[in-house]
Coordinates of C-alpha atoms and ligand atoms in Angstrom, one line a residue:
X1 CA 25.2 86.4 91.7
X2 CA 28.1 88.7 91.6
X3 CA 30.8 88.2 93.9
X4 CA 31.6 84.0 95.0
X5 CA 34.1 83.3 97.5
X6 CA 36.0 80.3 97.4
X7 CA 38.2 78.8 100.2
X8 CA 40.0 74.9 100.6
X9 CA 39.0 73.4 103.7
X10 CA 40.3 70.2 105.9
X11 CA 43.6 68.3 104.4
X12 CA 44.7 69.7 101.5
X13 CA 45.0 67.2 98.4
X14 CA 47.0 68.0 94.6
X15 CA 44.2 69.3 92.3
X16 CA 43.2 71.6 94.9
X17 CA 44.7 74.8 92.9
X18 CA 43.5 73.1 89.6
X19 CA 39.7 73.9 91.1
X20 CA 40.5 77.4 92.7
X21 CA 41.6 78.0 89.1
X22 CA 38.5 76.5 87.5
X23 CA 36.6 78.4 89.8
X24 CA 38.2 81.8 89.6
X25 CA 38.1 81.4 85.2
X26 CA 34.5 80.5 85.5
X27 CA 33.2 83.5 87.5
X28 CA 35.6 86.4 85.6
X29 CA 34.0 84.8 82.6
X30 CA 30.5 85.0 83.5
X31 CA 31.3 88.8 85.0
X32 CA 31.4 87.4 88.5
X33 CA 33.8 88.4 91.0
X34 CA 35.8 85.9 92.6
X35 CA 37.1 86.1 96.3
X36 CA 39.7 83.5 97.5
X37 CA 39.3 82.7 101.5
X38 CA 42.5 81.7 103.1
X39 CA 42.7 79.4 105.6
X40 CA 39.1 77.8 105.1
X41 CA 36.5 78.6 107.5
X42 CA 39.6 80.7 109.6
X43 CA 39.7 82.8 106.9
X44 CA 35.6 83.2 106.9
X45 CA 36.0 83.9 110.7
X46 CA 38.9 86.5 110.4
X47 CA 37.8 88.3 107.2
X48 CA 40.8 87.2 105.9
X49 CA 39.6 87.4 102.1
X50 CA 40.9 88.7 99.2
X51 CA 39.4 89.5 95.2
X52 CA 41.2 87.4 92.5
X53 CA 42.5 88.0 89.4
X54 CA 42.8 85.6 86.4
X55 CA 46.0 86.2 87.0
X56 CA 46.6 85.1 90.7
X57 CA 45.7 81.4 89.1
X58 CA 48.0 81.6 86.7
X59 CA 50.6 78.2 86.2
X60 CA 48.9 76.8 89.4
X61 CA 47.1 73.7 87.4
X62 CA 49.9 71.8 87.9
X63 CA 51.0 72.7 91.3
X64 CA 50.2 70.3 94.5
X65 CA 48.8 72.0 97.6
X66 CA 46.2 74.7 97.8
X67 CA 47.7 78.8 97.3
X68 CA 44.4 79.6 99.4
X69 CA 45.9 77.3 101.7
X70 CA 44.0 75.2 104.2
X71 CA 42.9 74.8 108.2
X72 CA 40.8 72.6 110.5
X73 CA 38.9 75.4 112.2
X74 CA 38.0 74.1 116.1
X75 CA 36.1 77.9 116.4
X76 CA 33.3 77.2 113.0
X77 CA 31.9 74.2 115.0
X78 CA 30.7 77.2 117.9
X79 CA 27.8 79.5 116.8
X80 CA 29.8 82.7 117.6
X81 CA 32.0 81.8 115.2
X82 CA 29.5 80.6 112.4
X83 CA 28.0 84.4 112.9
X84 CA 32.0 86.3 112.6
X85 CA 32.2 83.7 109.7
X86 CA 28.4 85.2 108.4
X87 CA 29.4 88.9 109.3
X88 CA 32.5 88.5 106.7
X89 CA 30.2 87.1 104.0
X90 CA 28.2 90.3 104.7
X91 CA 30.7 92.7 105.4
X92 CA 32.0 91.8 101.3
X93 CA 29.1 91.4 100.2
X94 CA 29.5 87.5 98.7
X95 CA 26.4 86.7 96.9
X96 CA 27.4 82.6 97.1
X97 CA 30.6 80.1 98.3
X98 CA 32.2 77.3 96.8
X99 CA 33.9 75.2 99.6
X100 CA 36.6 72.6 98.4
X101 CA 37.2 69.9 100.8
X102 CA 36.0 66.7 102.4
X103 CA 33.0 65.4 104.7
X104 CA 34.2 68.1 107.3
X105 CA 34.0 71.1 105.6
X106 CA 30.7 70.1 104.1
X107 CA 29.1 69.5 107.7
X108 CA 30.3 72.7 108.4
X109 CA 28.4 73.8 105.2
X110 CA 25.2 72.0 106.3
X111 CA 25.0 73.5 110.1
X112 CA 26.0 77.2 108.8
X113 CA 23.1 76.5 105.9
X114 CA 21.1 75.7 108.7
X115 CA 21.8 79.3 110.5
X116 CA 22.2 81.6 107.2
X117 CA 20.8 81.7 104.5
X118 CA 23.7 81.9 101.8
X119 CA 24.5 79.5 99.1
X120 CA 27.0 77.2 99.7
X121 CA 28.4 74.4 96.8
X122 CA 31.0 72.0 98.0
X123 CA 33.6 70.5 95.6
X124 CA 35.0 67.0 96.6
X125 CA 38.8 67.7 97.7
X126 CA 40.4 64.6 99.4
X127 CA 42.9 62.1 99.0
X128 CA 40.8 59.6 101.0
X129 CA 38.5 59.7 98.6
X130 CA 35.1 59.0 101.3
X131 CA 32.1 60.9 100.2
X132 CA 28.8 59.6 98.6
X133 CA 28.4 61.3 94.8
X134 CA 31.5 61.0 92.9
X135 CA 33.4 58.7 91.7
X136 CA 36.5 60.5 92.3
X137 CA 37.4 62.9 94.7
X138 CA 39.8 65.5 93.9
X139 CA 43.5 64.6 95.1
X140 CA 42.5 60.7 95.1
X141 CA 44.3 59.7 91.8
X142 CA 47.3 61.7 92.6
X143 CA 47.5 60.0 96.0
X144 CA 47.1 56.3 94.4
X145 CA 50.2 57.3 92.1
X146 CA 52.3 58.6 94.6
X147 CA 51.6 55.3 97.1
X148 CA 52.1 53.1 93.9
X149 CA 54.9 54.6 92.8
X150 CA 56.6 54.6 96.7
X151 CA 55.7 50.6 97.1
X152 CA 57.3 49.0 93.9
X153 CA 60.6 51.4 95.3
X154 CA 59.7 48.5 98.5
X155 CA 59.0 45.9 96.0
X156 CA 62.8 46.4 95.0
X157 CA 64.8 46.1 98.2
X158 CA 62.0 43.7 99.7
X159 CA 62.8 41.6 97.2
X160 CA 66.7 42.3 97.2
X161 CA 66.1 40.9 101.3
X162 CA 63.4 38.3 101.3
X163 CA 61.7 40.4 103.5
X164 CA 58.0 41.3 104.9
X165 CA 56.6 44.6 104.7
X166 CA 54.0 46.8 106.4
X167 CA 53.1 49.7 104.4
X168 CA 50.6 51.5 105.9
X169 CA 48.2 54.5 103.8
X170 CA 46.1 57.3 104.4
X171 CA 42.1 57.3 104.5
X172 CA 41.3 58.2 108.0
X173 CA 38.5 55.7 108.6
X174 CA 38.4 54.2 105.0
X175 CA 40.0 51.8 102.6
X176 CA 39.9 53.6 99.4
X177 CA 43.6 54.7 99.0
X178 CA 44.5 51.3 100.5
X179 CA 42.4 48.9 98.4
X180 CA 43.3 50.5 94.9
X181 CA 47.1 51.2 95.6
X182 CA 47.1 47.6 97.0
X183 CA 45.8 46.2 93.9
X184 CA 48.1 48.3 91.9
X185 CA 51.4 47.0 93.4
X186 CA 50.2 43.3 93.7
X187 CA 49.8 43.5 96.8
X188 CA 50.3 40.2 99.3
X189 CA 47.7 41.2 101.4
X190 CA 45.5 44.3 101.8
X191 CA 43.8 45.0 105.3
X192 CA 40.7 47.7 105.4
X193 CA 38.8 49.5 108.2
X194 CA 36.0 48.1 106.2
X195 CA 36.0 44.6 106.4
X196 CA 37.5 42.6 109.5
X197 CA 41.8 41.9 109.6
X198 CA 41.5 38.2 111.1
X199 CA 45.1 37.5 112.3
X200 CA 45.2 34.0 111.9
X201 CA 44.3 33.8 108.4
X202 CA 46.7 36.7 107.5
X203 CA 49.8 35.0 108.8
X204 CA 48.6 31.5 107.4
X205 CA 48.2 33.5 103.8
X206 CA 52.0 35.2 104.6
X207 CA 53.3 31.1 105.5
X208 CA 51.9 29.5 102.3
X209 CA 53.3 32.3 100.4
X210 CA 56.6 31.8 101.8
X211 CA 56.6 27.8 100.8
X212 CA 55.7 28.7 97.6
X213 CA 59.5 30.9 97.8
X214 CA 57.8 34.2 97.2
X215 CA 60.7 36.5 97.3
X216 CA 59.2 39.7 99.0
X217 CA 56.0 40.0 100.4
X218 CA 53.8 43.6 100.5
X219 CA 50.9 44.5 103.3
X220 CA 48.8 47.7 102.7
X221 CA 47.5 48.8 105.8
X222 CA 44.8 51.3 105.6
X223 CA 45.5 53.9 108.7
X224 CA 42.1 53.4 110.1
X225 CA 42.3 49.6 110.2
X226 CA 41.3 47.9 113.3
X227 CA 44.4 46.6 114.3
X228 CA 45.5 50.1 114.6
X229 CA 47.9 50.3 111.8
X230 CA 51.2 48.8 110.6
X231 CA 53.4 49.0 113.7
X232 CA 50.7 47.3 115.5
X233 CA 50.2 44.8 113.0
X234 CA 53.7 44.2 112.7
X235 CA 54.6 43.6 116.0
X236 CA 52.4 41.1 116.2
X237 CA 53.8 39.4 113.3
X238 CA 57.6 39.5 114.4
X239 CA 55.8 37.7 117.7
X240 CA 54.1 35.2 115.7
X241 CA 56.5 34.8 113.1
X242 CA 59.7 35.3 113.8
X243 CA 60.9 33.6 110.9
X244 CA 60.2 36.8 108.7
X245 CA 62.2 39.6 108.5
X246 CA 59.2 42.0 109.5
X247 CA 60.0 45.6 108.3
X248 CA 57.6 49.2 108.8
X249 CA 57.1 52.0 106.1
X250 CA 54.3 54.5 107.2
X251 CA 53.9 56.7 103.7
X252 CA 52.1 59.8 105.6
X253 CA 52.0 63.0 104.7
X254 CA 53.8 62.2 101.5
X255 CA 50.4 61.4 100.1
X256 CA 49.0 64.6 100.4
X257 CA 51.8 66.0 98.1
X258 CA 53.1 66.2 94.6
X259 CA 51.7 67.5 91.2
X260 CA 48.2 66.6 90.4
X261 CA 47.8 63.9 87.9
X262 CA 46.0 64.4 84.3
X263 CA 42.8 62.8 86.0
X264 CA 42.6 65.0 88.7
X265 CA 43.5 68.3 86.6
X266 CA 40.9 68.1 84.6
X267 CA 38.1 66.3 87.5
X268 CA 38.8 69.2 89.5
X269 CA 39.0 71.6 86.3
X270 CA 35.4 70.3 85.9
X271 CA 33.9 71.0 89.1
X272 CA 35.2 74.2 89.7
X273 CA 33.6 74.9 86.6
X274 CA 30.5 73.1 87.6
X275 CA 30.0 74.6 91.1
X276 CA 29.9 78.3 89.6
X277 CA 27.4 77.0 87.2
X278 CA 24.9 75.7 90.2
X279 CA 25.3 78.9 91.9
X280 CA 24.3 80.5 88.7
X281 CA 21.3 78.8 88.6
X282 CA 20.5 79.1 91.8
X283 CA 21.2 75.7 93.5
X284 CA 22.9 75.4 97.2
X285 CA 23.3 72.6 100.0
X286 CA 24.9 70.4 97.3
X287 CA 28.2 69.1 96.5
X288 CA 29.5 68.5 92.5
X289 CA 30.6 65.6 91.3
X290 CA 31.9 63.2 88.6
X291 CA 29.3 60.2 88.5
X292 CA 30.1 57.7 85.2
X293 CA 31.3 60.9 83.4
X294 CA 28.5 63.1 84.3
X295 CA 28.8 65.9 86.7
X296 CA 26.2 65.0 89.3
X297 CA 24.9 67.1 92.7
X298 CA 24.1 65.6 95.9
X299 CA 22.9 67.0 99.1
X300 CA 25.2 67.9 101.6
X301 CA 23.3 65.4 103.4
X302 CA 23.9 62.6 101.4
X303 CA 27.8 63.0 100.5
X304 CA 28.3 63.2 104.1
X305 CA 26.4 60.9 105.8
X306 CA 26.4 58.1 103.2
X307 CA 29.8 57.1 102.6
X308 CA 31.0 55.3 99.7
X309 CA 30.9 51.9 100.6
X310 CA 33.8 49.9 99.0
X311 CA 33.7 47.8 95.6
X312 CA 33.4 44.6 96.6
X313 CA 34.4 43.3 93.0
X314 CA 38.0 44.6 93.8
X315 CA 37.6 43.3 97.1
X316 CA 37.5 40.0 95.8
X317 CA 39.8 40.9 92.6
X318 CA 42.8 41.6 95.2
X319 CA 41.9 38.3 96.9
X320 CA 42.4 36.2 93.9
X321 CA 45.3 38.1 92.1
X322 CA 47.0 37.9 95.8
X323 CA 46.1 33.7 95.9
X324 CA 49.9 32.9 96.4
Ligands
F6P401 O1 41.7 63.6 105.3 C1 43.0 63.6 104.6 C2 44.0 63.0 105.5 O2 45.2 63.0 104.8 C3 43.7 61.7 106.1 O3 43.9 60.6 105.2 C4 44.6 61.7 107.3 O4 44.3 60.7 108.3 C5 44.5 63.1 107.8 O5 44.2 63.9 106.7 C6 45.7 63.7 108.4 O6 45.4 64.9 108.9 P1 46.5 66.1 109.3 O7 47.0 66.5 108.0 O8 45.7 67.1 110.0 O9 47.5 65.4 110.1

């Protein structure tokens, strides 16, 4: 093992850097060189890879984004460009890759695997925080803070206007960001792609709570939820209830952003360490994690295809801190 390329993959989340750091450290101190990818699998595909020096991750820990920066690469899902991708790896000769992302880039690990034999180890890098293996995900902390911290700003002029708000999150198809954040502003109500929205008990919930003169009233809406998000949910509210003043905030992109929090520093401090350290001993098709404290490795396989299913005790804790 003597060169390892590293590249960020899929939507970039705050910790990123703190990994590509981790990563680069770990190799110059085991005599390794380190290659950074740009672009994710683009970069693979277009050679566009370049050594690092301790120095190029230097004061980066604490930046959000990813300096490698980051693509969703349509051409890696077609053979032809899985084999460009494989002629690069040749062409500078990178003994092993560590691929930071989410369930994406690691299926795009898996089927490359499958074609070439080279030694891949993923690192968990998303805000929604959806792969089987870790406890955390890299960027997921950061995210929660940055939706908390937007929603009590709501809290405030909700409150100011007796009024009803929609705040919808990130998570593509899952709950995580929504269910957490939800619970950590108090939320009113908080509605999941994992467990059925049923109308009717949501606007009977929102009615009792304005008897019992609650003065502002919060909704998380997780992106992926089956009503199709907080516009849609909304609108059906203003129809139904038209004595609330309904209002919309969708956070977006804003989640993605900011500097990573202490948690996610050091989680993703860890596994960049950690993922040099498998390829050094000769592991591959696996993705590090945090599991209760411990790094832990689990087969592309798994962290893909079995998605963390969400805690049902805070499920149920956001149901009875919500009861009006
Ligand atoms: O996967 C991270 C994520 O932020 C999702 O939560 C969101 O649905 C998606 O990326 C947005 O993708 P893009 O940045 O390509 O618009």
């Amino acid at each position: 093992m003597k060169k390892i390329g590293v590249f960020t993959s899929g939507g970039d989340a705050p910790g990123m850097n703190a990994a590509v750091r981790a990563v680069v450290r770990t190799c110059i101190y085991n005599n390794i060189v380190p290659f950074g990818i740009f672009e994710g699998y683009k970069g693979l595909i277009e050679g566009d890879i370049k050594e690092l020096s301790s120095r190029d991750v230097s004061n980066i820990i604490q930046r959000g984004g990813t300096i490698l920066r980051s693509a969703r690469c349509k051409e890696f899902h077609e053979k032809e460009g899985r084999q460009k991708a494989f002629d690069n790896i040749q062409k500078f000769n990178l003994d092993g890759i560590v691929a930071i992302g989410g369930d994406g880039t690691f299926t795009g690990a898996k089927i490359f695997n499958e074609e070439h034999n080279i030694p891949f180890i993923g690192i968990p890098g998303t805000i929604d925080n959806d792969l089987f293996g870790t406890d955390y995900c890299i960027g997921y902390d950061t995210a929660l803070n940055t939706v908390i911290e937007a929603v009590d700003k709501i809290r405030d002029t909700a409150s100011s206007h007796n009024r009803l708000f929609m705040v919808e999150v990130m998570g593509r198809d899952a709950g995580f960001i929504a269910l957490r954040s939800g619970i950590g502003v108090g939320a009113e109500a908080i509605l999941v792609p994992e467990t059925p929205t049923l109308i009717e008990k949501l606007l009977e919930k929102l009615r009792n709570d304005r008897t019992q003169h609650k003065q502002s009233m919060i909704v998380i809406v997780a992106e992926g939820d089956e009503t199709g998000g907080a516009l849609k949910i909304a609108e059906l509210v203003k129809n139904l209830c038209p004595e609330f003043d309904t209002k919309v905030t969708i956070l977006g992109h804003i989640q993605r952003g900011g500097s990573p929090s202490a948690l996610d520093r050091v989680l993703a401090s860890r596994l960049g360490n950690a993922a040099v350290n498998a390829l050094l001993e000769g592991k591959t098709n696996i993705m590090v994690g945090v599991l209760h404290r411990d790094v832990s490795y689990t087969p592309f396989e798994k962290a893909i295809k079995h998605h963390q299913k969400l805690n049902k005790d805070l499920l149920n804790l956001a149901e009875v801190l919500s009861y009006n």
